Amino acid sequence: MVSFQFEKYKNQTTFNQLTLTMATSVTSFNFYQKDVRYML
């Protein structure tokens, strides 16, 4: 269970970095990060 959560965290971190690269503004990225927290 712990290792599964860790893999999920690593994948989510990579995805967040990719999203940040494509984000057009800090505000939209912050809003997206809040969405991700609720989805996890």
PDB file of C-alpha atoms in Angstrom:
ATOM      1  CA  MET A   1       0.000   0.000   0.000  1.00  0.00           C
ATOM      2  CA  VAL A   2       2.762   2.421   0.955  1.00  0.00           C
ATOM      3  CA  SER A   3       4.796   1.651  -2.157  1.00  0.00           C
ATOM      4  CA  PHE A   4       1.704   2.103  -4.321  1.00  0.00           C
ATOM      5  CA  GLN A   5       1.083   5.529  -2.792  1.00  0.00           C
ATOM      6  CA  PHE A   6       4.737   6.419  -3.334  1.00  0.00           C
ATOM      7  CA  GLU A   7       4.577   5.477  -7.022  1.00  0.00           C
ATOM      8  CA  LYS A   8       1.372   7.482  -7.353  1.00  0.00           C
ATOM      9  CA  TYR A   9       3.089  10.453  -5.719  1.00  0.00           C
ATOM     10  CA  LYS A  10       6.091  10.229  -8.065  1.00  0.00           C
ATOM     11  CA  ASN A  11       3.825  10.014 -11.109  1.00  0.00           C
ATOM     12  CA  GLN A  12       1.705  12.920  -9.891  1.00  0.00           C
ATOM     13  CA  THR A  13       4.798  15.034  -9.238  1.00  0.00           C
ATOM     14  CA  THR A  14       6.059  14.431 -12.788  1.00  0.00           C
ATOM     15  CA  PHE A  15       2.609  15.257 -14.153  1.00  0.00           C
ATOM     16  CA  ASN A  16       2.470  18.459 -12.105  1.00  0.00           C
ATOM     17  CA  GLN A  17       5.878  19.537 -13.423  1.00  0.00           C
ATOM     18  CA  LEU A  18       4.684  18.914 -16.971  1.00  0.00           C
ATOM     19  CA  THR A  19       1.546  20.932 -16.302  1.00  0.00           C
ATOM     20  CA  LEU A  20       3.598  23.777 -14.861  1.00  0.00           C
ATOM     21  CA  THR A  21       5.715  23.844 -18.007  1.00  0.00           C
ATOM     22  CA  MET A  22       2.603  24.194 -20.152  1.00  0.00           C
ATOM     23  CA  ALA A  23       0.762  26.591 -17.813  1.00  0.00           C
ATOM     24  CA  THR A  24       0.211  30.109 -19.121  1.00  0.00           C
ATOM     25  CA  SER A  25      -0.057  31.734 -15.694  1.00  0.00           C
ATOM     26  CA  VAL A  26       0.739  31.029 -12.035  1.00  0.00           C
ATOM     27  CA  THR A  27      -2.895  31.591 -11.081  1.00  0.00           C
ATOM     28  CA  SER A  28      -4.240  28.866 -13.366  1.00  0.00           C
ATOM     29  CA  PHE A  29      -1.558  26.468 -12.135  1.00  0.00           C
ATOM     30  CA  ASN A  30      -2.417  27.110  -8.483  1.00  0.00           C
ATOM     31  CA  PHE A  31      -6.090  26.491  -9.263  1.00  0.00           C
ATOM     32  CA  TYR A  32      -5.170  23.219 -11.000  1.00  0.00           C
ATOM     33  CA  GLN A  33      -3.066  22.064  -8.044  1.00  0.00           C
ATOM     34  CA  LYS A  34      -6.038  22.564  -5.719  1.00  0.00           C
ATOM     35  CA  ASP A  35      -8.110  20.409  -8.094  1.00  0.00           C
ATOM     36  CA  VAL A  36      -5.483  17.656  -7.978  1.00  0.00           C
ATOM     37  CA  ARG A  37      -5.479  17.632  -4.162  1.00  0.00           C
ATOM     38  CA  TYR A  38      -9.234  17.028  -4.112  1.00  0.00           C
ATOM     39  CA  MET A  39      -8.919  14.274  -6.720  1.00  0.00           C
ATOM     40  CA  LEU A  40      -6.221  12.291  -4.860  1.00  0.00           C
TER      41      LEU A  40
END
